[in-house]
Amino acid sequence: MSRRKQKQISPIEFFRALRWIDKRPLLDVIEDYRRRIFEQALFTFDEDGRPRFNLALMGRAKKNFKSADLILAALYRLLAWHSEGGNQCYCLANDEGQAADDLELAKKLIRANPVLAEAVRIKQKLIERKDGQGFLEILPAQDVAGSHGKTYLFAGFDEIHEYRTWDLLEAMQLDPTRPDAMMWITSYASIYHKPGVPLFDMFKAGKEGQDPRMFFSWYAADYTTDPDFENTLPEDRANPSKKSWGDSKYLAQQQRRLPAHKFRRLHLNLPGLPEGSAYTAEKIMEAVERGVKVRPPVEGTEYCGFVDMSGGSSDDATLGIAHKDAEGRAILDVIMDQGQRPPFDPRRAVERFAAVLKEYGVFNVTGDKYAGETFIKDFEREGIAYRISDLTRSQLYEALEPKLNSGAVVFLDEPQLETQFLGLCWRGGKIDHPAGEHDDYCNAAAGAVYAACEEAGSFDLESFDRPAQDNPFIQLGEGGGREPTLAEAVDRLQDRGGRDDPFSAW
């Protein structure tokens, strides 16, 4: 990439001459991370001098200058940029209220800067250059039909989190004859977190990095594009302008006042919890030990493993390893996938998982029936015995809930794990992931946690309504009805088929 050395001035040069609405120098209000975004998104060029980016997606939590930066970018393109096609600028707000707020901010900035006021006329819903070369029009986003066919230099979309379809974005697509035209999009996470929703699709495209003309900037509790914020606390990661607030207790206040799903979306920039969510966001997030990605094996600790295998075409294969600590908590030590992105050879995943299991002294692993039928011989060849889980994944998730609510589970800081747990919901009387999403990580974690607690007998197995005749702890032939000894239970299970784990029936 290169910097264009022509008559164009950079956004930072433009802002250096301006003041914020409270009369402070504007650059005193723009933090370093925002300066970098302005420079990279607006003033980076290809070798032929064309602006490198014509689409910018900016994601941050609420109260982090997203709308302000959109208006500043629009004013820069309106007044400082030289464009042969003119300086037509549009800002499309989420609703009438947002449109009014954006327009009022633009007007305040102009009033605070005589140099801007001299260059434009302020009308009811329009800011117009006096030389007739361009305008800034701020509109609510509802008029899709009226948005078709517009040509522009800059189109800003403020807070697209409620967009369910691509209709408006399609209507406002770039004019291919305008090489310097740009779409600038801001938002916090969407209520509608699924494929086909614009924010979901664009976020995915940004992470994949396949669009060379897309500038992607994202700050959320579970993910950021900014290396300076990668190792910060989740709330800091989602709120890069937090230091400017002057109220260190603001987020704690909002967490108390807002429902969990709203706090998560507005202030952590995480997708809204689905309807019928299986768990509360607070309990999942409290269970995560931040900054800990894996716990190495400790001699003398008894570990348990659980796998969620995959055919290799689309879903991940995952392994969870956990143990129970001296305080009775279930500690997740490992959560991992096959390594290679799908499609992959699932038998390579077996080799990878077996090696890690052995590092933790685990020589038998539990998994679902599908994997047991398909991969049991593969695990045996690697020296790992495979046991089929007697609980469905929904039952594993149900068993996990009381442990979560009592603070008796400690997860690893793995964004995929956290996101998948937060996405689980009740569907048809069972806990499952929403259509189009996955639960590979959380199934392996829930299974490992269950196995670790099961070894110590700390789950209430009766809650799964096992028939009494199938329970070796209740029915012991002529001695049925009394509580058996552990040895009797073991004998009972071994008589059934050689199992050596008195708890494996559950």
Coordinates of C-alpha atoms in Angstrom, one line a residue:
M1 CA 0.0 0.0 0.0
S2 CA 1.1 3.6 -0.5
R3 CA 0.1 7.1 0.6
R4 CA -1.2 9.3 -2.1
K5 CA 1.0 12.4 -2.7
Q6 CA -1.4 14.7 -4.5
K7 CA -3.7 17.6 -3.5
Q8 CA -5.7 15.4 -1.2
I9 CA -5.2 16.1 2.5
S10 CA -5.4 13.4 5.1
P11 CA -8.2 13.2 7.6
I12 CA -5.8 14.0 10.5
E13 CA -4.6 17.1 8.7
F14 CA -8.2 18.2 8.2
F15 CA -9.1 17.4 11.9
R16 CA -6.1 19.3 13.1
A17 CA -7.7 22.6 12.1
L18 CA -11.0 21.8 13.8
R19 CA -12.5 21.8 17.3
W20 CA -14.8 19.4 19.1
I21 CA -18.3 20.7 20.0
D22 CA -17.0 21.7 23.5
K23 CA -14.3 23.9 21.8
R24 CA -11.4 21.6 22.6
P25 CA -9.0 20.9 19.8
L26 CA -10.6 18.0 17.9
L27 CA -7.5 15.8 17.9
D28 CA -7.4 16.0 21.7
V29 CA -10.7 14.1 21.6
I30 CA -9.7 11.5 19.0
E31 CA -7.7 8.7 20.7
D32 CA -4.8 7.0 18.9
Y33 CA -6.8 3.9 17.9
R34 CA -9.4 6.2 16.2
R35 CA -6.7 8.2 14.4
R36 CA -5.2 5.0 13.0
I37 CA -8.7 3.9 11.8
F38 CA -9.3 7.3 10.0
E39 CA -5.8 7.2 8.4
Q40 CA -6.1 3.5 7.3
A41 CA -9.7 3.5 6.1
L42 CA -9.8 6.9 4.4
F43 CA -6.2 7.7 3.3
T44 CA -4.6 4.4 2.2
F45 CA -4.1 4.0 -1.6
D46 CA -3.4 1.4 -4.2
E47 CA -0.4 1.8 -6.5
D48 CA -2.5 3.5 -9.1
G49 CA -3.6 6.1 -6.6
R50 CA -7.1 4.8 -6.1
P51 CA -8.3 4.6 -2.5
R52 CA -7.6 1.1 -1.3
F53 CA -10.8 0.7 0.6
N54 CA -14.4 1.3 -0.6
L55 CA -16.1 -0.5 2.3
A56 CA -15.4 0.0 6.0
L57 CA -17.1 -1.9 8.8
M58 CA -16.6 -0.5 12.3
G59 CA -17.8 -2.5 15.3
R60 CA -17.6 -1.3 18.9
A61 CA -19.8 -1.3 21.9
K62 CA -22.2 1.6 22.7
K63 CA -20.6 5.0 23.7
N64 CA -17.4 4.5 21.8
F65 CA -17.7 7.3 19.2
K66 CA -19.0 5.2 16.4
S67 CA -21.6 7.8 15.3
A68 CA -19.2 10.7 15.9
D69 CA -16.6 9.0 13.7
L70 CA -19.1 8.4 10.9
I71 CA -20.1 12.1 11.0
L72 CA -16.4 13.2 11.0
A73 CA -15.6 10.9 8.1
A74 CA -18.6 12.3 6.2
L75 CA -17.6 15.9 6.8
Y76 CA -14.0 15.1 5.7
R77 CA -15.3 13.6 2.5
L78 CA -17.8 16.5 2.0
L79 CA -15.3 19.4 2.5
A80 CA -11.7 18.2 2.3
W81 CA -11.8 15.6 -0.5
H82 CA -11.4 16.5 -4.1
S83 CA -13.6 14.3 -6.3
E84 CA -14.3 14.7 -10.0
G85 CA -17.8 13.4 -9.6
G86 CA -18.8 15.8 -6.8
N87 CA -19.1 15.4 -3.0
Q88 CA -22.5 13.9 -2.5
C89 CA -22.6 12.4 1.0
Y90 CA -25.4 10.4 2.7
C91 CA -25.8 9.2 6.2
L92 CA -28.5 6.6 6.8
A93 CA -29.5 6.2 10.4
N94 CA -31.2 3.3 12.0
D95 CA -34.4 5.3 12.6
E96 CA -35.8 8.8 12.8
G97 CA -34.4 9.4 16.3
Q98 CA -30.9 8.3 15.3
A99 CA -31.1 10.4 12.1
A100 CA -32.0 13.5 14.2
D101 CA -29.1 12.8 16.6
D102 CA -26.6 12.4 13.7
L103 CA -27.8 15.6 12.0
E104 CA -27.6 17.5 15.3
L105 CA -24.1 16.4 15.9
A106 CA -23.1 17.5 12.4
K107 CA -24.7 20.9 12.9
K108 CA -22.9 21.3 16.3
L109 CA -19.6 20.5 14.8
I110 CA -20.1 23.1 12.0
R111 CA -21.2 25.8 14.5
A112 CA -18.2 25.1 16.7
N113 CA -15.9 25.7 13.6
P114 CA -16.3 29.0 11.8
V115 CA -14.1 27.6 8.9
L116 CA -16.8 25.0 8.3
A117 CA -19.7 27.3 8.8
E118 CA -18.3 29.6 6.1
A119 CA -18.3 26.7 3.6
V120 CA -21.8 25.3 4.0
R121 CA -25.5 26.2 4.4
I122 CA -27.4 24.3 7.1
K123 CA -30.9 23.4 6.1
Q124 CA -33.5 21.3 7.9
K125 CA -32.2 17.9 6.9
L126 CA -29.4 18.9 4.7
I127 CA -25.9 20.4 4.9
E128 CA -25.0 21.9 1.6
R129 CA -21.7 23.3 0.2
K130 CA -22.1 26.9 -0.8
D131 CA -20.1 26.2 -4.0
G132 CA -22.7 23.7 -5.1
Q133 CA -20.2 20.9 -5.2
G134 CA -21.8 18.6 -2.7
F135 CA -24.0 18.0 0.3
L136 CA -24.5 15.9 3.4
E137 CA -28.0 14.5 3.7
I138 CA -29.0 12.4 6.8
L139 CA -31.9 10.0 6.4
P140 CA -33.7 7.3 8.3
A141 CA -33.1 3.9 6.8
Q142 CA -36.7 2.9 6.1
D143 CA -37.0 4.3 2.5
V144 CA -35.5 1.5 0.5
A145 CA -37.3 2.3 -2.7
G146 CA -36.2 6.0 -2.6
S147 CA -32.6 5.0 -2.1
H148 CA -32.1 3.2 -5.4
G149 CA -30.1 4.8 -8.1
K150 CA -28.2 7.3 -6.0
T151 CA -24.6 8.1 -6.9
Y152 CA -22.4 9.4 -4.2
L153 CA -18.9 9.9 -2.9
F154 CA -19.7 8.7 0.7
A155 CA -22.5 6.7 2.2
G156 CA -22.5 6.1 5.9
F157 CA -24.8 3.6 7.6
D158 CA -25.1 4.2 11.4
E159 CA -26.0 1.3 13.6
I160 CA -27.2 -1.5 11.2
H161 CA -27.8 -4.0 14.1
E162 CA -31.5 -4.1 13.4
Y163 CA -31.2 -4.7 9.6
R164 CA -32.7 -8.1 8.8
T165 CA -32.2 -8.0 5.0
W166 CA -29.8 -6.6 2.5
D167 CA -32.4 -4.5 0.8
L168 CA -31.1 -1.0 1.8
L169 CA -27.5 -1.9 1.4
E170 CA -28.2 -3.3 -2.1
A171 CA -30.1 -0.2 -3.0
M172 CA -27.1 2.0 -2.0
Q173 CA -24.4 -0.1 -3.7
L174 CA -21.4 1.7 -5.0
D175 CA -21.3 3.3 -8.5
P176 CA -18.6 1.5 -10.4
T177 CA -17.8 4.7 -12.3
R178 CA -16.8 6.4 -9.0
P179 CA -13.4 5.0 -8.0
D180 CA -13.3 7.0 -4.8
A181 CA -16.8 6.2 -3.6
M182 CA -17.0 4.6 -0.2
M183 CA -19.5 2.9 2.2
W184 CA -18.8 3.4 5.9
I185 CA -20.8 1.2 8.2
T186 CA -20.9 1.3 12.0
S187 CA -22.7 -0.9 14.5
Y188 CA -22.7 -2.9 17.7
A189 CA -23.7 -6.6 17.5
S190 CA -26.9 -7.6 15.9
I191 CA -30.1 -8.9 17.5
Y192 CA -30.4 -11.2 14.5
H193 CA -27.2 -13.3 14.5
K194 CA -27.5 -15.7 11.6
P195 CA -26.4 -16.0 8.0
G196 CA -28.3 -13.8 5.6
V197 CA -28.4 -10.9 8.0
P198 CA -26.1 -8.1 6.7
L199 CA -24.0 -7.6 9.9
F200 CA -23.5 -11.3 10.4
D201 CA -22.4 -11.8 6.8
M202 CA -20.1 -8.7 6.7
F203 CA -18.5 -9.6 10.0
K204 CA -17.8 -13.1 8.7
A205 CA -16.3 -11.6 5.5
G206 CA -14.2 -9.2 7.5
K207 CA -12.8 -12.0 9.7
E208 CA -12.0 -14.2 6.7
G209 CA -10.2 -11.3 5.0
Q210 CA -11.2 -12.3 1.4
D211 CA -12.3 -8.8 0.3
P212 CA -9.2 -6.7 -0.5
R213 CA -11.2 -3.5 -0.6
M214 CA -12.9 -4.0 2.8
F215 CA -11.5 -2.3 5.9
F216 CA -12.6 -4.2 9.0
S217 CA -12.3 -2.8 12.5
W218 CA -13.9 -4.7 15.4
Y219 CA -13.8 -4.4 19.1
A220 CA -15.9 -6.9 21.1
A221 CA -15.5 -8.8 24.4
D222 CA -14.6 -12.0 22.5
Y223 CA -12.7 -10.6 19.5
T224 CA -10.8 -7.6 18.2
T225 CA -8.8 -6.7 15.1
D226 CA -6.6 -4.3 17.2
P227 CA -3.5 -6.0 18.6
D228 CA -3.3 -3.3 21.3
F229 CA -6.5 -4.6 22.8
E230 CA -6.1 -8.3 22.3
N231 CA -4.9 -9.1 25.8
T232 CA -7.1 -6.6 27.7
L233 CA -10.2 -7.5 29.8
P234 CA -13.3 -8.3 27.7
E235 CA -15.1 -5.1 28.7
D236 CA -12.0 -3.1 27.8
R237 CA -11.7 -4.9 24.5
A238 CA -15.3 -4.0 23.5
N239 CA -15.0 -0.4 24.8
P240 CA -11.7 1.1 23.4
S241 CA -12.8 4.6 24.4
K242 CA -13.7 3.6 28.0
K243 CA -11.0 5.9 29.4
S244 CA -12.7 9.0 27.9
W245 CA -15.9 8.4 29.9
G246 CA -14.7 9.7 33.2
D247 CA -16.8 7.2 35.1
S248 CA -15.0 4.0 35.9
K249 CA -18.2 2.4 37.3
Y250 CA -20.4 3.1 34.3
L251 CA -20.3 -0.5 32.9
A252 CA -21.0 -2.0 36.4
Q253 CA -24.0 0.3 36.6
Q254 CA -25.3 -0.7 33.2
Q255 CA -24.8 -4.4 34.0
R256 CA -27.0 -4.0 37.1
R257 CA -29.7 -2.0 35.3
L258 CA -30.0 -3.8 32.0
P259 CA -31.2 -7.3 31.2
A260 CA -28.3 -9.7 30.5
H261 CA -29.0 -10.0 26.8
K262 CA -29.1 -6.2 26.3
F263 CA -26.0 -5.5 28.4
R264 CA -24.1 -8.2 26.4
R265 CA -25.1 -6.7 23.1
L266 CA -24.9 -3.0 23.8
H267 CA -21.9 -2.9 26.1
L268 CA -19.9 -6.0 25.1
N269 CA -20.6 -5.9 21.4
L270 CA -21.7 -9.6 21.5
P271 CA -24.7 -10.9 19.5
G272 CA -28.1 -10.8 21.3
L273 CA -29.0 -14.0 23.1
P274 CA -31.5 -16.1 21.2
E275 CA -35.1 -16.5 22.3
G276 CA -35.3 -19.2 24.9
S277 CA -31.6 -19.1 25.9
A278 CA -30.5 -22.0 27.9
Y279 CA -28.1 -20.0 30.1
T280 CA -27.8 -16.5 31.3
A281 CA -24.9 -14.5 29.9
E282 CA -23.6 -13.5 33.3
K283 CA -23.1 -17.1 34.5
I284 CA -21.3 -18.2 31.3
M285 CA -19.0 -15.2 31.4
E286 CA -18.4 -15.5 35.2
A287 CA -17.3 -19.1 34.6
V288 CA -14.5 -18.1 32.1
E289 CA -11.1 -17.6 33.6
R290 CA -9.8 -14.8 31.5
G291 CA -6.4 -15.1 29.9
V292 CA -6.2 -18.9 30.5
K293 CA -6.3 -20.8 27.2
V294 CA -5.1 -24.2 28.5
R295 CA -4.0 -25.7 31.8
P296 CA -1.0 -28.0 31.6
P297 CA -1.3 -31.5 33.2
V298 CA -0.5 -31.7 36.9
E299 CA 1.0 -34.9 38.3
G300 CA -1.4 -36.7 40.6
T301 CA -4.6 -35.1 39.1
E302 CA -7.2 -37.4 37.7
Y303 CA -8.5 -36.1 34.4
C304 CA -11.5 -37.0 32.3
G305 CA -11.9 -36.6 28.5
F306 CA -14.9 -36.1 26.2
V307 CA -14.9 -35.9 22.4
D308 CA -17.5 -34.5 19.9
M309 CA -16.4 -36.1 16.7
S310 CA -17.3 -35.0 13.2
G311 CA -17.4 -36.4 9.7
G312 CA -15.0 -33.6 8.7
S313 CA -17.2 -31.9 6.1
S314 CA -18.5 -28.9 8.0
D315 CA -18.5 -29.3 11.8
D316 CA -15.4 -29.3 14.0
A317 CA -14.3 -32.3 15.9
T318 CA -13.6 -31.2 19.5
L319 CA -11.9 -32.6 22.7
G320 CA -12.5 -31.4 26.2
I321 CA -10.4 -32.5 29.2
A322 CA -11.4 -31.6 32.8
H323 CA -10.8 -32.4 36.4
K324 CA -12.4 -31.7 39.8
D325 CA -10.4 -29.6 42.2
A326 CA -10.1 -29.7 46.0
E327 CA -13.0 -27.2 46.3
G328 CA -15.3 -29.4 44.3
R329 CA -15.3 -27.3 41.2
A330 CA -15.1 -28.8 37.7
I331 CA -12.1 -27.3 36.0
L332 CA -11.9 -27.3 32.2
D333 CA -8.2 -27.9 31.3
V334 CA -8.3 -28.4 27.5
I335 CA -10.7 -27.4 24.8
M336 CA -9.4 -27.9 21.2
D337 CA -10.5 -28.9 17.7
Q338 CA -8.9 -30.8 14.9
G339 CA -6.6 -28.0 13.9
Q340 CA -7.3 -27.9 10.2
R341 CA -10.4 -26.1 9.1
P342 CA -13.2 -28.2 7.5
P343 CA -13.1 -30.2 5.4
F344 CA -10.6 -32.4 7.1
D345 CA -9.7 -36.1 7.7
P346 CA -11.5 -37.0 11.0
R347 CA -9.1 -39.8 11.6
R348 CA -6.3 -37.3 11.8
A349 CA -8.3 -35.7 14.6
V350 CA -8.4 -39.0 16.4
E351 CA -4.6 -39.1 16.3
R352 CA -4.3 -35.5 17.5
F353 CA -6.8 -36.0 20.4
A354 CA -5.2 -39.3 21.5
A355 CA -1.8 -37.7 21.8
V356 CA -3.2 -35.0 24.1
L357 CA -5.3 -37.4 26.1
K358 CA -2.2 -39.4 26.9
E359 CA -0.4 -36.3 28.0
Y360 CA -3.0 -35.9 30.7
G361 CA -2.9 -39.6 31.6
V362 CA -6.4 -40.3 30.1
F363 CA -6.7 -43.6 28.4
N364 CA -10.4 -43.8 28.0
V365 CA -12.6 -41.1 26.5
T366 CA -16.4 -40.6 26.4
G367 CA -18.3 -39.4 23.3
D368 CA -21.6 -39.7 21.6
K369 CA -23.0 -42.8 19.9
Y370 CA -22.2 -41.6 16.4
A371 CA -18.5 -41.4 17.1
G372 CA -18.6 -44.6 19.0
E373 CA -19.9 -46.5 16.0
T374 CA -17.6 -44.7 13.6
F375 CA -14.3 -44.1 15.3
I376 CA -14.1 -46.6 18.2
K377 CA -11.5 -48.7 16.3
D378 CA -9.5 -45.6 15.5
F379 CA -9.2 -44.6 19.1
E380 CA -8.4 -48.2 20.1
R381 CA -5.5 -48.2 17.6
E382 CA -4.2 -45.1 19.4
G383 CA -4.4 -46.9 22.8
I384 CA -7.6 -45.0 23.9
A385 CA -10.7 -46.9 25.0
Y386 CA -14.0 -45.2 23.8
R387 CA -17.1 -45.2 25.9
I388 CA -20.5 -44.2 24.5
S389 CA -22.1 -41.5 26.6
D390 CA -25.5 -42.5 28.1
L391 CA -26.5 -38.8 28.1
T392 CA -27.6 -36.9 25.1
R393 CA -26.0 -33.5 24.5
S394 CA -29.2 -31.9 25.7
Q395 CA -29.0 -33.8 29.0
L396 CA -25.3 -32.8 29.4
Y397 CA -26.3 -29.2 29.0
E398 CA -29.2 -29.6 31.5
A399 CA -26.8 -31.2 34.0
L400 CA -24.4 -28.3 33.5
E401 CA -26.8 -25.6 34.4
P402 CA -26.9 -26.0 38.2
K403 CA -23.1 -26.2 38.3
L404 CA -22.9 -23.0 36.4
N405 CA -25.4 -21.2 38.6
S406 CA -23.6 -22.2 41.7
G407 CA -20.2 -21.1 40.4
A408 CA -18.9 -24.7 40.4
V409 CA -17.5 -24.7 36.9
V410 CA -14.4 -22.9 35.5
F411 CA -14.0 -22.6 31.8
L412 CA -11.1 -21.6 29.6
D413 CA -10.9 -18.3 27.8
E414 CA -11.8 -19.6 24.3
P415 CA -14.1 -17.3 22.3
Q416 CA -15.7 -20.1 20.3
L417 CA -16.6 -21.9 23.5
E418 CA -18.1 -18.8 25.1
T419 CA -20.0 -17.8 22.0
Q420 CA -21.5 -21.3 21.5
F421 CA -22.6 -21.6 25.1
L422 CA -24.3 -18.2 24.8
G423 CA -26.1 -19.3 21.7
L424 CA -27.6 -22.5 23.1
C425 CA -31.4 -22.4 23.5
W426 CA -34.4 -24.5 24.2
R427 CA -35.9 -26.0 21.0
G428 CA -38.7 -28.6 21.1
G429 CA -38.0 -29.5 24.8
K430 CA -34.3 -29.9 24.2
I431 CA -31.3 -27.7 24.5
D432 CA -29.6 -27.2 21.1
H433 CA -27.9 -24.6 19.0
P434 CA -29.8 -22.3 16.6
A435 CA -30.1 -23.3 13.0
G436 CA -26.9 -22.5 11.1
E437 CA -24.8 -22.4 14.2
H438 CA -22.6 -24.9 16.1
D439 CA -22.1 -26.4 19.5
D440 CA -19.0 -28.6 19.0
Y441 CA -16.9 -26.7 21.6
C442 CA -19.6 -26.5 24.3
N443 CA -20.6 -30.2 23.8
A444 CA -17.0 -31.3 24.4
A445 CA -16.7 -29.0 27.4
A446 CA -20.0 -30.0 29.0
G447 CA -19.2 -33.6 28.5
A448 CA -15.7 -33.3 30.1
V449 CA -17.2 -31.3 33.0
Y450 CA -19.9 -33.9 33.5
A451 CA -17.3 -36.8 33.3
A452 CA -15.1 -35.1 35.9
C453 CA -17.9 -34.6 38.3
E454 CA -19.4 -38.0 37.6
E455 CA -16.2 -39.6 38.7
A456 CA -16.7 -38.0 42.1
G457 CA -20.4 -38.6 42.1
S458 CA -21.4 -35.0 42.3
F459 CA -24.2 -34.9 39.7
D460 CA -27.7 -35.7 40.7
L461 CA -28.2 -38.7 38.4
E462 CA -31.8 -39.2 39.5
S463 CA -32.8 -36.0 37.7
F464 CA -32.6 -37.9 34.4
D465 CA -35.4 -40.3 35.4
R466 CA -33.5 -43.5 34.9
P467 CA -35.8 -46.5 35.3
A468 CA -35.1 -48.2 38.7
Q469 CA -34.5 -51.6 37.0
D470 CA -31.6 -50.0 35.1
N471 CA -30.0 -48.4 38.2
P472 CA -27.4 -50.7 40.0
F473 CA -27.6 -48.4 43.0
I474 CA -31.3 -49.2 43.6
Q475 CA -32.0 -52.7 42.3
L476 CA -29.7 -55.4 43.5
G477 CA -31.8 -58.5 43.0
E478 CA -33.0 -59.9 46.4
G479 CA -31.3 -56.9 48.2
G480 CA -33.2 -54.3 46.0
G481 CA -34.2 -51.1 47.8
R482 CA -31.2 -50.7 50.1
E483 CA -28.3 -48.5 49.2
P484 CA -25.5 -50.8 47.8
T485 CA -21.9 -50.6 48.4
L486 CA -19.6 -49.3 45.6
A487 CA -18.2 -52.8 45.2
E488 CA -21.7 -54.2 44.7
A489 CA -22.4 -51.5 42.1
V490 CA -19.2 -52.4 40.2
D491 CA -20.1 -56.0 40.2
R492 CA -23.6 -55.3 38.9
L493 CA -22.2 -53.3 36.0
Q494 CA -19.5 -55.8 35.2
D495 CA -22.1 -58.5 35.0
R496 CA -23.9 -56.4 32.4
G497 CA -21.0 -56.4 30.0
G498 CA -17.6 -55.9 31.6
R499 CA -17.8 -52.2 32.2
D500 CA -15.4 -51.1 34.9
D501 CA -16.9 -47.7 35.7
P502 CA -19.9 -47.8 38.1
F503 CA -21.0 -44.4 36.8
S504 CA -20.9 -45.1 33.1
A505 CA -24.6 -46.1 33.1
W506 CA -25.4 -42.5 33.3

